[in-house]
């Protein structure tokens, strides 16, 4: 079965620093990563298409990623960044989409989990920006943690015309109590315009001694709440390398979805991402 990896990154530290990459614990990934580094790992895992996701709040990075996608057969789509609070957000989006490589832009993301205002998504200027994302025919990736979920629920409910994709199952700390994360994620999943990435879990567990069984309960909550048709696999490479190899992440996702039927597994590993991001 060919697979889609719906979530990975690249960066070049000679072009710009990654401000989030603070602390010695991140030293293993404090180097350059390119699609060319991912390609052999993806091929070995039968991954034939990927979605390249923003890492910093700069339009310049989005332009660079569109150029990467246009020059590489593996990358089928880009989730970029624009300033959702800007008055000219619609103009910024149309400018990106009008580029020769603009069709690779599939979605927009902002590091909401770094915003001190837990209700940042509910700000009128942000809501205006999200409406522009919907009008542009793009999806919006929700990068949140549990404290941000109430605002995410209210936002998805207020913007039924916009498709939301929850990144990294909203980053619950693996090993801590499931609540309130589980109940709030189920409430979010009750909205038909929300999908969820089965991604980012290995780095929310103990990096040195996690095992697939530690993640199973969380994966089951996601699969039961959204259903396989609204769940998609993502590796979060190269961030995942802090806790696991690319192959380990793929194998773990296979283990976590072992109870699904072949058609349901195909949804998680391919068709949900292809449909949601309109990949070709």
Coordinates of C-alpha atoms in Angstrom, one line a residue:
X1 CA 0.0 0.0 0.0
X2 CA 1.4 3.4 -1.0
X3 CA 1.2 5.9 1.8
X4 CA 0.9 9.7 2.2
X5 CA 2.9 11.3 5.0
X6 CA 0.7 14.3 5.8
X7 CA 3.1 16.1 8.1
X8 CA 6.9 16.7 7.9
X9 CA 9.3 19.6 7.9
X10 CA 12.6 20.7 6.4
X11 CA 14.9 23.6 7.4
X12 CA 18.2 25.1 6.6
X13 CA 19.9 26.8 9.6
X14 CA 22.2 28.7 7.3
X15 CA 19.1 30.5 5.9
X16 CA 17.5 31.2 9.3
X17 CA 17.4 30.0 12.8
X18 CA 14.5 28.0 14.1
X19 CA 13.4 30.0 17.2
X20 CA 11.6 27.1 18.7
X21 CA 14.7 25.0 18.7
X22 CA 15.9 26.0 22.2
X23 CA 17.8 23.8 24.7
X24 CA 20.4 21.1 24.5
X25 CA 17.8 18.4 24.3
X26 CA 17.1 19.5 20.7
X27 CA 20.7 19.1 19.7
X28 CA 20.0 15.9 17.7
X29 CA 18.0 17.9 15.2
X30 CA 20.0 21.1 15.3
X31 CA 21.2 20.6 11.7
X32 CA 19.9 21.0 8.2
X33 CA 17.2 18.7 6.9
X34 CA 16.1 18.6 3.2
X35 CA 13.6 16.6 1.2
X36 CA 16.6 14.7 -0.2
X37 CA 17.3 13.4 3.2
X38 CA 13.7 12.2 3.6
X39 CA 13.3 10.6 0.2
X40 CA 15.1 7.3 0.8
X41 CA 13.4 6.9 4.2
X42 CA 10.0 7.6 2.6
X43 CA 10.7 5.2 -0.3
X44 CA 11.6 2.4 2.2
X45 CA 8.3 3.0 3.9
X46 CA 6.2 3.0 0.7
X47 CA 5.5 6.7 1.2
X48 CA 4.9 8.2 -2.3
X49 CA 3.6 11.7 -1.4
X50 CA 4.1 14.1 1.5
X51 CA 2.8 17.4 2.9
X52 CA 5.5 19.9 3.9
X53 CA 4.4 22.0 6.9
X54 CA 5.7 25.4 8.0
X55 CA 8.0 25.8 11.0
X56 CA 8.2 29.6 11.4
X57 CA 5.9 32.5 11.1
X58 CA 7.3 34.0 7.9
X59 CA 5.8 34.2 4.4
X60 CA 9.3 33.9 3.1
X61 CA 9.5 30.3 4.3
X62 CA 6.2 29.5 2.6
X63 CA 7.6 30.8 -0.7
X64 CA 10.7 28.6 -0.2
X65 CA 8.5 25.6 0.5
X66 CA 6.4 26.1 -2.6
X67 CA 9.6 26.2 -4.6
X68 CA 10.7 22.9 -2.9
X69 CA 7.4 21.3 -3.8
X70 CA 7.6 22.4 -7.4
X71 CA 11.1 20.9 -7.7
X72 CA 10.5 17.6 -5.9
X73 CA 8.1 14.8 -6.9
X74 CA 7.7 13.6 -3.3
X75 CA 6.1 16.8 -1.9
X76 CA 2.5 17.0 -3.1
X77 CA 1.4 19.9 -0.9
X78 CA 2.5 22.7 1.4
X79 CA 0.9 24.0 4.6
X80 CA 2.3 27.5 4.9
X81 CA 1.9 30.6 7.0
X82 CA 0.4 34.0 6.5
X83 CA -0.4 36.7 9.2
X84 CA -4.0 35.9 9.9
X85 CA -4.3 39.1 11.9
X86 CA -3.3 41.3 9.0
X87 CA -5.9 43.4 7.1
X88 CA -4.5 42.3 3.8
X89 CA -4.5 38.5 4.6
X90 CA -6.7 37.8 1.6
X91 CA -4.3 39.6 -0.7
X92 CA -1.4 37.7 0.8
X93 CA -3.1 34.4 0.1
X94 CA -4.1 35.3 -3.4
X95 CA -0.5 36.4 -4.1
X96 CA 0.8 33.0 -3.0
X97 CA -1.8 31.1 -5.0
X98 CA -1.1 33.1 -8.1
X99 CA 2.5 32.0 -8.2
X100 CA 3.5 29.4 -10.8
X101 CA 4.0 27.0 -7.8
X102 CA 1.0 28.3 -6.0
X103 CA -1.2 25.3 -6.6
X104 CA 1.0 23.4 -4.1
X105 CA -0.3 25.6 -1.3
X106 CA -3.0 23.5 0.4
X107 CA -3.3 25.0 3.9
X108 CA -2.2 27.5 6.4
X109 CA -0.9 27.1 10.0
X110 CA 0.1 29.2 12.9
X111 CA 1.8 28.1 16.1
X112 CA -1.3 28.6 18.3
X113 CA 0.2 26.5 21.0
X114 CA 2.9 29.2 21.6
X115 CA 0.3 32.0 22.0
X116 CA -0.1 33.0 25.7
X117 CA -3.7 34.0 25.0
X118 CA -5.6 30.7 25.1
X119 CA -8.4 32.3 23.2
X120 CA -6.2 33.6 20.4
X121 CA -8.2 31.8 17.8
X122 CA -11.3 33.6 18.8
X123 CA -9.9 37.1 18.3
X124 CA -12.0 39.0 15.7
X125 CA -8.9 39.7 13.5
X126 CA -7.9 36.0 13.6
X127 CA -11.5 35.0 12.7
X128 CA -11.4 37.4 9.8
X129 CA -8.1 35.7 8.7
X130 CA -9.6 32.2 9.0
X131 CA -12.6 33.3 6.8
X132 CA -10.0 34.4 4.2
X133 CA -8.4 31.0 4.3
X134 CA -11.7 29.4 3.7
X135 CA -12.5 31.8 0.9
X136 CA -9.2 30.9 -0.8
X137 CA -10.2 27.2 -0.8
X138 CA -7.4 26.2 1.7
X139 CA -7.6 24.2 4.9
X140 CA -6.3 25.3 8.3
X141 CA -4.0 23.2 10.5
X142 CA -4.7 23.5 14.2
X143 CA -1.4 23.4 16.2
X144 CA -2.8 23.3 19.7
X145 CA -2.3 21.8 23.1
X146 CA -5.1 20.7 25.5
X147 CA -5.6 24.2 27.0
X148 CA -6.3 25.6 23.6
X149 CA -9.0 23.0 22.7
X150 CA -12.0 25.0 24.0
X151 CA -11.2 27.9 21.7
X152 CA -10.5 25.5 18.8
X153 CA -13.9 23.9 19.3
X154 CA -15.6 27.3 19.3
X155 CA -13.7 28.3 16.2
X156 CA -14.4 25.2 14.2
X157 CA -18.1 25.6 15.1
X158 CA -18.1 29.3 14.1
X159 CA -16.4 28.6 10.8
X160 CA -18.3 25.6 9.3
X161 CA -17.1 26.6 5.8
X162 CA -13.4 26.0 6.7
X163 CA -11.8 22.5 7.0
X164 CA -9.6 22.2 10.1
X165 CA -6.9 19.6 10.6
X166 CA -5.8 18.9 14.2
X167 CA -2.0 18.5 14.2
X168 CA -0.4 15.9 16.5
X169 CA -3.8 14.9 18.1
X170 CA -3.5 18.3 20.0
X171 CA -0.3 17.2 21.7
X172 CA -1.5 15.4 24.9
X173 CA 1.3 14.5 27.3
X174 CA 1.6 10.7 26.9
X175 CA 1.3 9.1 30.3
X176 CA -0.7 11.8 32.0
X177 CA -4.5 11.5 32.5
X178 CA -6.6 11.4 29.4
X179 CA -9.0 14.1 30.6
X180 CA -9.8 16.8 29.7
X181 CA -8.0 16.1 26.4
X182 CA -10.1 13.1 25.4
X183 CA -13.5 14.7 26.1
X184 CA -12.6 17.9 24.3
X185 CA -11.1 16.1 21.3
X186 CA -14.3 14.1 21.0
X187 CA -16.3 17.4 21.1
X188 CA -14.1 18.7 18.3
X189 CA -14.5 15.5 16.4
X190 CA -18.3 15.9 16.5
X191 CA -17.9 18.8 14.1
X192 CA -17.9 17.5 10.5
X193 CA -15.4 20.1 9.3
X194 CA -12.5 18.8 11.5
X195 CA -10.0 16.0 10.7
X196 CA -7.1 14.9 12.8
X197 CA -3.4 13.8 12.2
X198 CA -2.2 10.7 13.9
X199 CA 1.2 12.2 14.4
X200 CA 3.6 13.7 16.9
X201 CA 2.9 11.2 19.6
X202 CA 6.4 9.8 20.1
X203 CA 7.8 13.2 21.1
X204 CA 5.0 13.7 23.7
X205 CA 6.0 10.4 25.3
X206 CA 9.3 9.6 27.1
X207 CA 11.9 10.0 24.3
X208 CA 14.1 7.2 25.6
X209 CA 11.8 4.4 26.7
X210 CA 8.4 4.8 25.0
X211 CA 6.7 1.8 23.3
X212 CA 3.7 1.6 21.0
X213 CA 1.5 0.3 23.8
X214 CA 2.0 3.7 25.6
X215 CA 0.3 5.4 22.6
X216 CA -2.5 3.0 21.9
X217 CA -5.1 4.5 24.2
X218 CA -4.6 7.9 22.7
X219 CA -4.7 6.6 19.1
X220 CA -7.9 4.7 20.0
X221 CA -9.6 7.9 21.3
X222 CA -8.7 9.6 18.0
X223 CA -9.8 6.8 15.7
X224 CA -13.1 6.2 17.6
X225 CA -13.9 10.0 17.8
X226 CA -13.1 10.9 14.2
X227 CA -13.4 7.6 12.4
X228 CA -10.6 6.5 10.0
X229 CA -12.1 8.6 7.2
X230 CA -11.1 11.8 9.1
X231 CA -7.7 10.6 10.4
X232 CA -4.5 10.8 8.5
X233 CA -0.9 9.6 9.2
X234 CA 1.9 12.1 9.7
X235 CA 5.5 11.4 10.6
X236 CA 6.5 14.8 12.0
X237 CA 10.0 14.1 10.6
X238 CA 12.6 15.3 11.5
X239 CA 11.2 16.3 14.9
X240 CA 10.3 12.7 15.5
X241 CA 14.0 11.8 15.4
X242 CA 14.3 13.0 19.0
X243 CA 12.4 9.9 20.0
X244 CA 12.3 7.5 17.0
X245 CA 13.5 6.8 13.5
X246 CA 11.2 7.4 10.5
X247 CA 10.8 3.7 10.1
X248 CA 9.8 3.3 13.7
X249 CA 7.2 6.0 13.4
X250 CA 5.6 4.3 10.4
X251 CA 5.8 0.9 12.0
X252 CA 4.2 2.3 15.2
X253 CA 1.3 3.8 13.2
X254 CA 0.8 0.4 11.6
X255 CA 0.6 -1.1 15.1
X256 CA -1.8 1.5 16.4
X257 CA -4.2 0.9 13.5
X258 CA -3.9 -2.9 13.4
X259 CA -7.5 -3.3 14.4
X260 CA -8.8 -1.4 11.4
X261 CA -10.0 -3.0 8.2
X262 CA -7.9 -2.7 5.0
X263 CA -10.1 0.0 3.7
X264 CA -9.9 1.9 7.0
X265 CA -6.2 1.6 7.1
X266 CA -6.0 3.0 3.5
X267 CA -8.0 6.0 4.7
X268 CA -5.6 6.7 7.5
X269 CA -2.5 6.2 5.4
X270 CA -3.6 7.7 2.1
X271 CA -7.1 8.7 1.2
X272 CA -8.0 11.1 4.1
X273 CA -4.9 13.2 3.4
X274 CA -5.4 13.1 -0.3
X275 CA -9.0 14.2 -0.1
X276 CA -8.5 16.8 2.7
X277 CA -5.5 18.5 1.1
X278 CA -6.7 18.0 -2.5
X279 CA -3.4 16.3 -3.4
X280 CA -2.8 15.2 -6.9

